[in-house]
Amino acid sequence: MSNSTAQVLMKKGKRGAAAYIHADCASGSPQHLGPLLEVLLNPSKAIDEWETIDWCRWLLAGGRTPDEFAAVVRSYDKHDKCGLVWIPRVVAYRCRTCGISPCMSICRECFHRGDHSTHDFNMFLSQAGGACDCGDNSVMKEDGFCSNHGNKCPRPGTAPAELMCVAEAMMPRLILRLLQHFRESSTGAANSDYYRLAVQECEGYVQMLMEFNNMGDLMRSAMTKALINPQMYRDLVSPPYPDTEYGTYMAESNKMYEKAIDSFPAPDPPDEYRHLPALAPRLQHNTLLDEFIFWTFKYEFPQNVVCFLLNMLPDQDYKEHLTRTFVMHYARIPLVLENSADPETLSNRVVHMSVQLFSNEALALRCVQQLHLLHVMVLSLRLMMGKILVQNTLHDPEKNFHYVIDCTKRVMKEHCYWPLVSDFNNVLSHRSVALLFLQDDALVDMWFEFLSMLQGMNVNIRETGGHIEFEPSSYYSAFSCELEAAAYPMWSVLAHLTEPAHAPLARRIVSAALGYLQDWLDAVHFAARRTEMMHASFHFPLHRYLAAFLCAGVRAMGLRAADVLPPPALLALLAAHPLRVQSLFYEILAGVWVRNGLQIKGQAMTYIQANFCNSMVDMDIYWLQICAAHLPADQFVDMCIDVFGVREWLSMTPMSQVQAAEQDAMVEGLLTFLAILVSSRTNLGNDELTQSRLEVATLLAAGDKTHSQLLELMPERSGNAHTRNFETVLKELSVYRAPPKGSESLEQGLFVPTPAVWERHYDPLHVLRRAVHRRDFHASMDRFAAYVRDKQKADGSGAGAGPLWPPLRAAAAPPPAAGDPRQLCASGVLHGALLAVLHRGVRRRYAEGAEAEAEPAPPDHVLALAVYLLAVAADLAAERALTHNRDVCVAEGGSGSAGARVAGVPLLRAFAGGAVCDNARTLLLSVPPPPRAPAAHTHLHRSERRPHSDSEPEWEAGDDGAAASKASLPAASTALAVPSDLQMVRGSSVSDDQSDTGGETPEIRALESGSSDSQALVLQGLPRIRADEDVDMEAQHMTLALPDAASALAADSPVSLHYDIRDMEVPDWGFEGNLFEESPAPALPAPPSDDPQPSSNTQIQLHTQTDEQIIVNESIISLLLKLHSQLSGRLDSFSLEEPPPPSQEPIGDGPYFIGSLLHKLAALDARCAASVQQLRRTMWPLQRERQAEQRARERREKEERSRRARDRQQQLMREFARRQQQFLSAMAGLGAAEDMEWEDEVQRDYDCVICNTTAPSTPQDPIGLVVLLQSTSVLGHRRRKGSGQARLALSEVERERLSMQHRGTAAAHFYRLHDDLSLYFDQESWVLSLSVGWEGGVAAQSCGHHLHLRCLRAYMRSLAASQRPHNLHVERGEFLCPLCRQLANSVLPLAPPPPRAPPVPPSDHRVLATHILDMLERERPAPTPSCLSEAMGKAMEEMTATATNKLKMRYGSSPAAIFTFVASLVRTNVECELVQRGGSLVQRPTPRYKPRGDCIVPLIAVAGTHALALSAAAGRLGVGSTWRALAPPESPAAAGACGAPACSPAPPARPVPLLLRDPTALLMHFLLLAPQAPPHMDIQYFTCIVRALYALTYYQVVNQLCATGALPAALRALRGTEAEGDAGGLAQAARMLLNTLAGHHLLEDDADSATPDREPDLHTVELEVQELLLHFLRISALLRKHIYGGELPRIQTERDEFPTLLRYLELVGDEPAPTADSALPPGAAATAQAWARQLAAATTSGQLSVQRAVRTLHVSWAAPSLLALPRDYDRLFSYYHGRACLQCGAVPKEASVCLLCGTLVCLKQACCRRHQQAEAVSHAADCGGGTGVFLVVTSTYIIVIRGRRACLWGSLYLDDYDEEDRDLKRGKPLYLSRDRLELLQAQWLAHRFDHTKRTWVWHRDSL
């Protein structure tokens, strides 16, 4: 029954059936729609059947046409939201001013309809697709809505109820049919390819649904109601099914659906989360939308289905249901990603959908609260990563039970996790959601469990043997994972923690991080005393989370770091791994890991790269600053020394050269790290504005940068590089420097630092911290030094004696709540290390002066760091002195000047306290040598890195001559050198009330001397204390004694002291022994001093009984003084009497900083000042007096030398004047009237650039000029003057106008002229009448260098060898000029000049014309074969090969055609030169590329040689008869006297009349054939030829103006006036031509209707005649200049050009204002009448063609130019992006526009290939003669094609900062750069692309 009903309805036709169904549905109970749909939507039919789809469209229209129905429905659209959905590679816009969510985007139409001109916006090419948010006030501000959306548009009326009745009834069945198709297709193979095919089958059906959706709100509402109605879903798909064929199908379909549900992978969450609906093992669907989403997931998010679902998002109810359904399926996303064949595309489509759903905060919050969205996201991420875990290898694998992510797996390499973390970040960007996340302990625990999987991943194992065989590329996956999955969520959450009320949340995260870190330490079994140095990782996100939340808590929430930090023992353990990361970074820079390949350096660079530094290195530095502030200073410095592996270096241990070089670099790294630690305030005090200033100053210091470079290099957080203060700070700290005008390097706009950067903000340590390349730091120092030099020069102040040291800024006090990392500078261990650095610096500098092979001294940078750390210690001591309200110590006499004397103690334990003043004065006499311990007690990693040397170096004594014993010692003993004059006395105990131990001074007892000979006290050597054995401290004691007055540093009250070592305790650092050493700790660790105070005047000397010591005998102050002296280059260079520099700016050289430090120490403690003075007197007694005397003596000697030099100079000047006078007198005596006999012209010598010899060119050994031959069509692109500039079309009207202009180019004009002449005149005659090569001609240009042709052949053979240059086509003759390296492909041979002919006496024009006729018709001997003639033949072959095939095919290969081509070669090059000069010879500003005329004369010589040969072979080509007609002899007798040519050609049957022949072409013919050896001809003959051809040109122009009606009109206006009688030559010439040609209809004007309102007068026509004559005169003048030398006349204005050129060519005399007819030769009128009669005779057979030729023969051409471009790139982009190609009809992926003609081509596409040649290449050959200039629309770049090469030229469009935006990545507004357009045009006109661009590639016909 149903089928019959459907058949009846279908017979009504689509429209009739639709009307019937509409009426049925409007009644409220449709009876016939169901049966009809069962037939139409029968599942047995293909879903994309066109007939079915068309029936659906008509039925929905309800009796209207589908288009009418769509228009009616759209008229009721509310326009609340746009909702337009786009796919990838569609242009959209993002406005940060209007956006509320960072994901906001709007379509192009909405953007242009809104007002965003002053906003911060960018255009972008969508990568994943998107949807327009215009109208959605939850995503963007209402001010940004366009005029069509939101509240700005008028509200429509209420739609009729019956309008949508059919749609509402049909829509459920339409959607069900699509679901049925998905069910059917689910039974096939479960792979991506099968899914793609299934989706393609329903493409047309989905497109139909999209069309319905696009009708607006009414249709969208009907669709969404069907999708989200549970009852409707149950009625459609739930059993029981009817007992029909359809019911049977539905039962089968349901089974397919159930099977698909069961087979779809499900997550396996922990048991405690299985109750969550979104994590249920089996999906439950209640609506059509639920099942639709399921199939979307199943089929891997098909693009068309995703767009269909997103297109309905403006419906709010649908959006909420879609979001809930998406969340319910969310846990399946990781499983789908893992199984996909293309996870990248799938990820983009997932994010395309999810970003639209989670950007709404209220909706996201409801999903979190009701559906546990955050739990689902975190668990999904955990479950995905949990499948790729491997055992961590960071420490001992047998004891390491921690598992981390395997970065080599596909999930990591292909970023399968990206959609999950992107959604997670998107959700956390909402404040309410982020706070819920922090408040949920279970969520925090889950998140930290996930972070633990990243902790210590991608472990690097150091290669010590050979180089690594395979460099892994997985390291970037690890960095990306930590940044995207760990750091970005961290910053998203921290962005919301800005108030003290959030402190509990921060405490909770800090506590969780500490707990998980402790668990991680236990899991990796890190509780021992050493760090594994052969294994290292950069990835410790748990540490960084701890640092970040602690930093935020201290900065914004009122937390105190000390309140939340763990005990010191655990804190030291937590500092170990970040510290190891720092040492790893500096080890990589030092080359320790060089065998691991480039990837390990890539890791170090990535670690500090702009995208990562805020999240990685900055957090590590901050955490280490916290640790340094809350751990004992000695302990922390000891840890640093061990982790950096420089204990041997700092202990003065002898090392091999390899060891020393490596540890030199590591010491520099350690000092840099410590300096950064104490000075950096990035997270320890700087506010956002201050930090922005520091970052911008750092970037500017390294080099001038563009705006985008600065923006990209700014450290970023949470994925957004746009900082709020960037523009403000950039304006404050920089000056914008626009690109220089006229440059050909395509520079971009740069920002240059202001002086404030160098004076206040430049921080070299921060530059080192941010410098991905070390060269950036060196560049910044060079720029800083240059600034200081310029400033000193400007101020008139003298520059420093030495190189500048880095201007290290004073370390500011950090916030009290965080702790002060500067306290590590109050460390005796650090002071000992710095003493070692200074000692090596001083000693090695001495050694470098004495020995050639001495170890290099530490660089100034290292010394500067050491001095800086001491200065920080001094500043800190001064601050503490103020805090404790202590007065500065005042010396009471000389007895207190010297500090303690220490000997026999390891260097790093030499200073018992942290008081910098006491330690600076302490004299270190000697240190023990390294223990000869068994190999088992050495560091494993250090012994592997640096094997010990087999020999021990010998150590020399210090400056004071003390010698050390060379006796061999046991391993546990030490030796100490003690002065022999010590006095042993008894006395009472002496205590030190201001000692470094805070007053707890050990008892000091007097001891008796042990020997009268050697008054030294000895003590048993101290064995090294092992951690696992008890030491009998009572068996050990130390002796302290004061030297007597005879010693250099005497004390007034010598006291013998005993220091009981039992009172010294080993500090408790939270673990046994040294955390990082496998070997035992030193015997005497220095107790830390929390508040170091200045000590008393007591001098202490420690002794141990040894036999061998390493002599030091220095203090920090003495080393500073010596270093000051060395750097200053003079002894005793420092004096406290000299005041410290008044400026506090840290700008100066080494002595400046050292002197500043010594002044600080002296001001801090008067005993330091006294010590400085005493050391100076001891080391350099009376040095100042000697220096003053020496300076006075040098000054006197200098003055004496200056006086003698002045005397010698005056004597020389007198002698020079005398000889000059003698020469002038001798010249005056020569006879001025003596006749000078000019001999034959001397041959010119040339320099061969290959063999470097100078010789003339000879026929047997010719020399050639290096040239580059190119095909050219520049001349063919000239357009008529006055026709307007051709512009690139931006509309269809403009495109039609451009097409019309293209038909008026010079090439088109000459082609039409050739066609007209070829129709009615003989082939040879018309070919010889014109020039060719306007398109595809040959242009030659030279670099001006010469070479022997034999040398060139050898050079080319060398290039043809196996190691040929990759960018040269040697087989085609290409080579680089050996001198200037410019590209060349030919050589023009230079013919030796002929013997000089006797000068021609001044003669009449007719006489000269007779001589020229004789020259043209005389016989010439055949050229003698020689190397020169062979080279000329080869040169012509190369020029012929360069010409395009189109030229050869058009004109054939007859002798006449070849001769025309040869003559046109010369004309083309002269015309090209004229184009370069701007089209005229008027003086203009110097062009970008000054035309060179080097190759014109050699080219004429080569062309003339071939022209003579051709004329002989072809019977002289009728040139003689042409000249006879041009300048007829006076009488027949004279004509006979001239003689006839021996072989005259037969006259053509239909010759071209002279009045139709091109005078410039004839000029080239005569110049090539008249001379015996072209171009050598007497200048009078040249002038005669030019005069004759000028007459021809004149009458041609007059004839043309008569034909166009201008002259007849002027004559009519003259008729009847007084001036008619003396009208002048122009009127006479016009009347003569009009009378002669009367009756032949050649000069009749057809355009009577177009006659202008005001008829022209004769003066105006005269000016027009002169304008048309100018081109011939310009060419003639250029030829005269090249052939005969000299300079062109200087022409100031265009009005002066015509008369000046007439005078220059000697056509007129010195008349002030010559007219055009005044330059005519005598008898020109009669001759012209003969020409006119010849023209009249020719009109009998071709009147129309001759008439067209007469009217268009001479044209005034404008200079060729590229198409004018619009100022705004957006206009160009909007028109051409998405425009279809005219050939293939498809939209090109890379649409490119030819800038010569405006044609759109498909770049790099196969669709438009012709003869295996891509469209752009073939178009370049057709349009540009092999040169194509294309603008690629999608990238803004210019691509230049030159022959077989192509290059990226650059961009013509720049942004507001004169910067390119390649591929529109930034999307900023772009504007045309006039300067760049002029440069591109100049290079095109001058054919300079090959010489100016160096980035050519072979395009292989594929562009």
mmCIF file of N, CA, C and O in Angstrom, residues 693-705 710 733-734 751-754 757-758 761-764 766-767 775-785 807:
data_model
loop_
_atom_site.group_PDB
_atom_site.id
_atom_site.type_symbol
_atom_site.label_atom_id
_atom_site.label_comp_id
_atom_site.label_asym_id
_atom_site.label_seq_id
_atom_site.Cartn_x
_atom_site.Cartn_y
_atom_site.Cartn_z
ATOM 1 N N ARG A 693 61.415 44.780 30.726
ATOM 2 C CA ARG A 693 62.545 45.638 30.328
ATOM 3 C C ARG A 693 63.824 44.817 30.199
ATOM 4 O O ARG A 693 64.600 44.990 29.252
ATOM 5 N N LEU A 694 64.043 43.930 31.153
ATOM 6 C CA LEU A 694 65.259 43.113 31.123
ATOM 7 C C LEU A 694 65.278 42.208 29.899
ATOM 8 O O LEU A 694 66.314 42.081 29.230
ATOM 9 N N GLU A 695 64.145 41.593 29.577
ATOM 10 C CA GLU A 695 64.112 40.675 28.444
ATOM 11 C C GLU A 695 64.307 41.429 27.128
ATOM 12 O O GLU A 695 65.064 40.982 26.259
ATOM 13 N N VAL A 696 63.650 42.549 26.982
ATOM 14 C CA VAL A 696 63.787 43.320 25.743
ATOM 15 C C VAL A 696 65.208 43.852 25.608
ATOM 16 O O VAL A 696 65.810 43.817 24.527
ATOM 17 N N ALA A 697 65.770 44.340 26.716
ATOM 18 C CA ALA A 697 67.152 44.840 26.667
ATOM 19 C C ALA A 697 68.122 43.724 26.313
ATOM 20 O O ALA A 697 69.085 43.939 25.561
ATOM 21 N N THR A 698 67.879 42.530 26.815
ATOM 22 C CA THR A 698 68.743 41.387 26.501
ATOM 23 C C THR A 698 68.696 41.064 25.018
ATOM 24 O O THR A 698 69.727 40.788 24.390
ATOM 25 N N LEU A 699 67.508 41.083 24.437
ATOM 26 C CA LEU A 699 67.382 40.774 23.018
ATOM 27 C C LEU A 699 68.027 41.856 22.162
ATOM 28 O O LEU A 699 68.701 41.560 21.178
ATOM 29 N N LEU A 700 67.832 43.112 22.548
ATOM 30 C CA LEU A 700 68.408 44.201 21.764
ATOM 31 C C LEU A 700 69.919 44.251 21.893
ATOM 32 O O LEU A 700 70.609 44.685 20.969
ATOM 33 N N ALA A 701 70.437 43.817 23.032
ATOM 34 C CA ALA A 701 71.888 43.869 23.224
ATOM 35 C C ALA A 701 72.600 42.929 22.273
ATOM 36 O O ALA A 701 73.694 43.232 21.786
ATOM 37 N N ALA A 702 71.991 41.779 21.993
ATOM 38 C CA ALA A 702 72.648 40.798 21.130
ATOM 39 C C ALA A 702 72.646 41.222 19.669
ATOM 40 O O ALA A 702 73.445 40.712 18.885
ATOM 41 N N GLY A 703 71.772 42.118 19.280
ATOM 42 C CA GLY A 703 71.736 42.562 17.897
ATOM 43 C C GLY A 703 70.449 43.301 17.603
ATOM 44 O O GLY A 703 69.434 43.087 18.264
ATOM 45 N N ASP A 704 70.502 44.175 16.616
ATOM 46 C CA ASP A 704 69.283 44.850 16.179
ATOM 47 C C ASP A 704 68.330 43.813 15.606
ATOM 48 O O ASP A 704 68.737 42.939 14.840
ATOM 49 N N LYS A 705 67.072 43.914 15.960
ATOM 50 C CA LYS A 705 66.114 42.878 15.579
ATOM 51 C C LYS A 705 64.835 43.505 15.041
ATOM 52 O O LYS A 705 64.493 44.647 15.353
ATOM 53 N N LEU A 710 61.756 40.051 17.935
ATOM 54 C CA LEU A 710 61.662 40.378 19.355
ATOM 55 C C LEU A 710 60.465 39.698 19.993
ATOM 56 O O LEU A 710 60.548 39.154 21.105
ATOM 57 N N LEU A 733 62.807 51.431 25.183
ATOM 58 C CA LEU A 733 64.199 50.982 25.136
ATOM 59 C C LEU A 733 64.801 50.931 23.739
ATOM 60 O O LEU A 733 65.964 50.549 23.608
ATOM 61 N N SER A 734 64.042 51.262 22.732
ATOM 62 C CA SER A 734 64.590 51.127 21.390
ATOM 63 C C SER A 734 64.171 52.294 20.518
ATOM 64 O O SER A 734 63.226 53.022 20.823
ATOM 65 N N PHE A 751 64.859 47.418 15.227
ATOM 66 C CA PHE A 751 64.824 48.196 16.455
ATOM 67 C C PHE A 751 66.233 48.222 17.040
ATOM 68 O O PHE A 751 66.859 47.177 17.235
ATOM 69 N N VAL A 752 66.705 49.424 17.307
ATOM 70 C CA VAL A 752 68.075 49.649 17.777
ATOM 71 C C VAL A 752 68.007 50.089 19.241
ATOM 72 O O VAL A 752 67.158 50.900 19.616
ATOM 73 N N PRO A 753 68.882 49.550 20.097
ATOM 74 C CA PRO A 753 68.803 49.911 21.519
ATOM 75 C C PRO A 753 69.156 51.368 21.760
ATOM 76 O O PRO A 753 70.022 51.946 21.094
ATOM 77 N N THR A 754 68.495 51.937 22.722
ATOM 78 C CA THR A 754 68.807 53.293 23.158
ATOM 79 C C THR A 754 69.960 53.247 24.167
ATOM 80 O O THR A 754 70.301 52.176 24.685
ATOM 81 N N VAL A 757 69.599 51.238 27.450
ATOM 82 C CA VAL A 757 69.813 49.787 27.496
ATOM 83 C C VAL A 757 71.197 49.481 28.029
ATOM 84 O O VAL A 757 71.377 48.658 28.933
ATOM 85 N N TRP A 758 72.213 50.154 27.482
ATOM 86 C CA TRP A 758 73.588 49.855 27.890
ATOM 87 C C TRP A 758 73.881 50.407 29.285
ATOM 88 O O TRP A 758 74.662 49.804 30.025
ATOM 89 N N HIS A 761 70.179 48.730 31.765
ATOM 90 C CA HIS A 761 69.454 47.463 31.693
ATOM 91 C C HIS A 761 70.270 46.304 31.157
ATOM 92 O O HIS A 761 69.857 45.152 31.322
ATOM 93 N N TYR A 762 71.377 46.578 30.497
ATOM 94 C CA TYR A 762 72.152 45.482 29.915
ATOM 95 C C TYR A 762 72.776 44.632 31.017
ATOM 96 O O TYR A 762 73.540 45.126 31.838
ATOM 97 N N ASP A 763 72.435 43.354 31.027
ATOM 98 C CA ASP A 763 72.940 42.428 32.032
ATOM 99 C C ASP A 763 73.588 41.255 31.305
ATOM 100 O O ASP A 763 72.895 40.375 30.774
ATOM 101 N N PRO A 764 74.920 41.200 31.250
ATOM 102 C CA PRO A 764 75.580 40.105 30.525
ATOM 103 C C PRO A 764 75.201 38.727 31.059
ATOM 104 O O PRO A 764 75.142 37.761 30.295
ATOM 105 N N HIS A 766 72.319 37.804 32.222
ATOM 106 C CA HIS A 766 71.020 37.425 31.671
ATOM 107 C C HIS A 766 71.141 37.110 30.189
ATOM 108 O O HIS A 766 70.411 36.253 29.676
ATOM 109 N N VAL A 767 72.051 37.784 29.510
ATOM 110 C CA VAL A 767 72.299 37.438 28.110
ATOM 111 C C VAL A 767 72.820 36.021 28.010
ATOM 112 O O VAL A 767 72.381 35.226 27.163
ATOM 113 N N ARG A 775 77.556 33.012 20.540
ATOM 114 C CA ARG A 775 77.945 34.210 19.773
ATOM 115 C C ARG A 775 77.064 35.401 20.112
ATOM 116 O O ARG A 775 77.471 36.545 19.908
ATOM 117 N N ASP A 776 75.843 35.134 20.585
ATOM 118 C CA ASP A 776 74.974 36.251 20.974
ATOM 119 C C ASP A 776 75.588 37.028 22.131
ATOM 120 O O ASP A 776 75.516 38.261 22.171
ATOM 121 N N PHE A 777 76.174 36.312 23.080
ATOM 122 C CA PHE A 777 76.813 37.002 24.210
ATOM 123 C C PHE A 777 78.011 37.807 23.728
ATOM 124 O O PHE A 777 78.188 38.974 24.122
ATOM 125 N N HIS A 778 78.845 37.208 22.888
ATOM 126 C CA HIS A 778 80.019 37.940 22.397
ATOM 127 C C HIS A 778 79.598 39.142 21.556
ATOM 128 O O HIS A 778 80.225 40.208 21.629
ATOM 129 N N ALA A 779 78.530 38.972 20.785
ATOM 130 C CA ALA A 779 78.043 40.110 19.999
ATOM 131 C C ALA A 779 77.556 41.226 20.914
ATOM 132 O O ALA A 779 77.803 42.416 20.649
ATOM 133 N N SER A 780 76.888 40.865 21.994
ATOM 134 C CA SER A 780 76.412 41.904 22.916
ATOM 135 C C SER A 780 77.574 42.632 23.571
ATOM 136 O O SER A 780 77.520 43.858 23.754
ATOM 137 N N MET A 781 78.637 41.906 23.917
ATOM 138 C CA MET A 781 79.799 42.572 24.510
ATOM 139 C C MET A 781 80.487 43.490 23.502
ATOM 140 O O MET A 781 80.941 44.589 23.851
ATOM 141 N N ASP A 782 80.579 43.046 22.258
ATOM 142 C CA ASP A 782 81.180 43.901 21.232
ATOM 143 C C ASP A 782 80.356 45.178 21.039
ATOM 144 O O ASP A 782 80.912 46.276 20.899
ATOM 145 N N ARG A 783 79.046 45.028 21.019
ATOM 146 C CA ARG A 783 78.188 46.207 20.848
ATOM 147 C C ARG A 783 78.267 47.121 22.064
ATOM 148 O O ARG A 783 78.249 48.357 21.931
ATOM 149 N N PHE A 784 78.371 46.531 23.237
ATOM 150 C CA PHE A 784 78.523 47.338 24.446
ATOM 151 C C PHE A 784 79.839 48.106 24.413
ATOM 152 O O PHE A 784 79.886 49.317 24.726
ATOM 153 N N ALA A 785 80.916 47.426 24.011
ATOM 154 C CA ALA A 785 82.209 48.103 23.926
ATOM 155 C C ALA A 785 82.172 49.227 22.893
ATOM 156 O O ALA A 785 82.741 50.305 23.114
ATOM 157 N N PRO A 807 79.709 44.350 32.168
ATOM 158 C CA PRO A 807 79.135 45.231 33.205
ATOM 159 C C PRO A 807 78.147 44.473 34.094
ATOM 160 O O PRO A 807 76.935 44.587 33.947
#
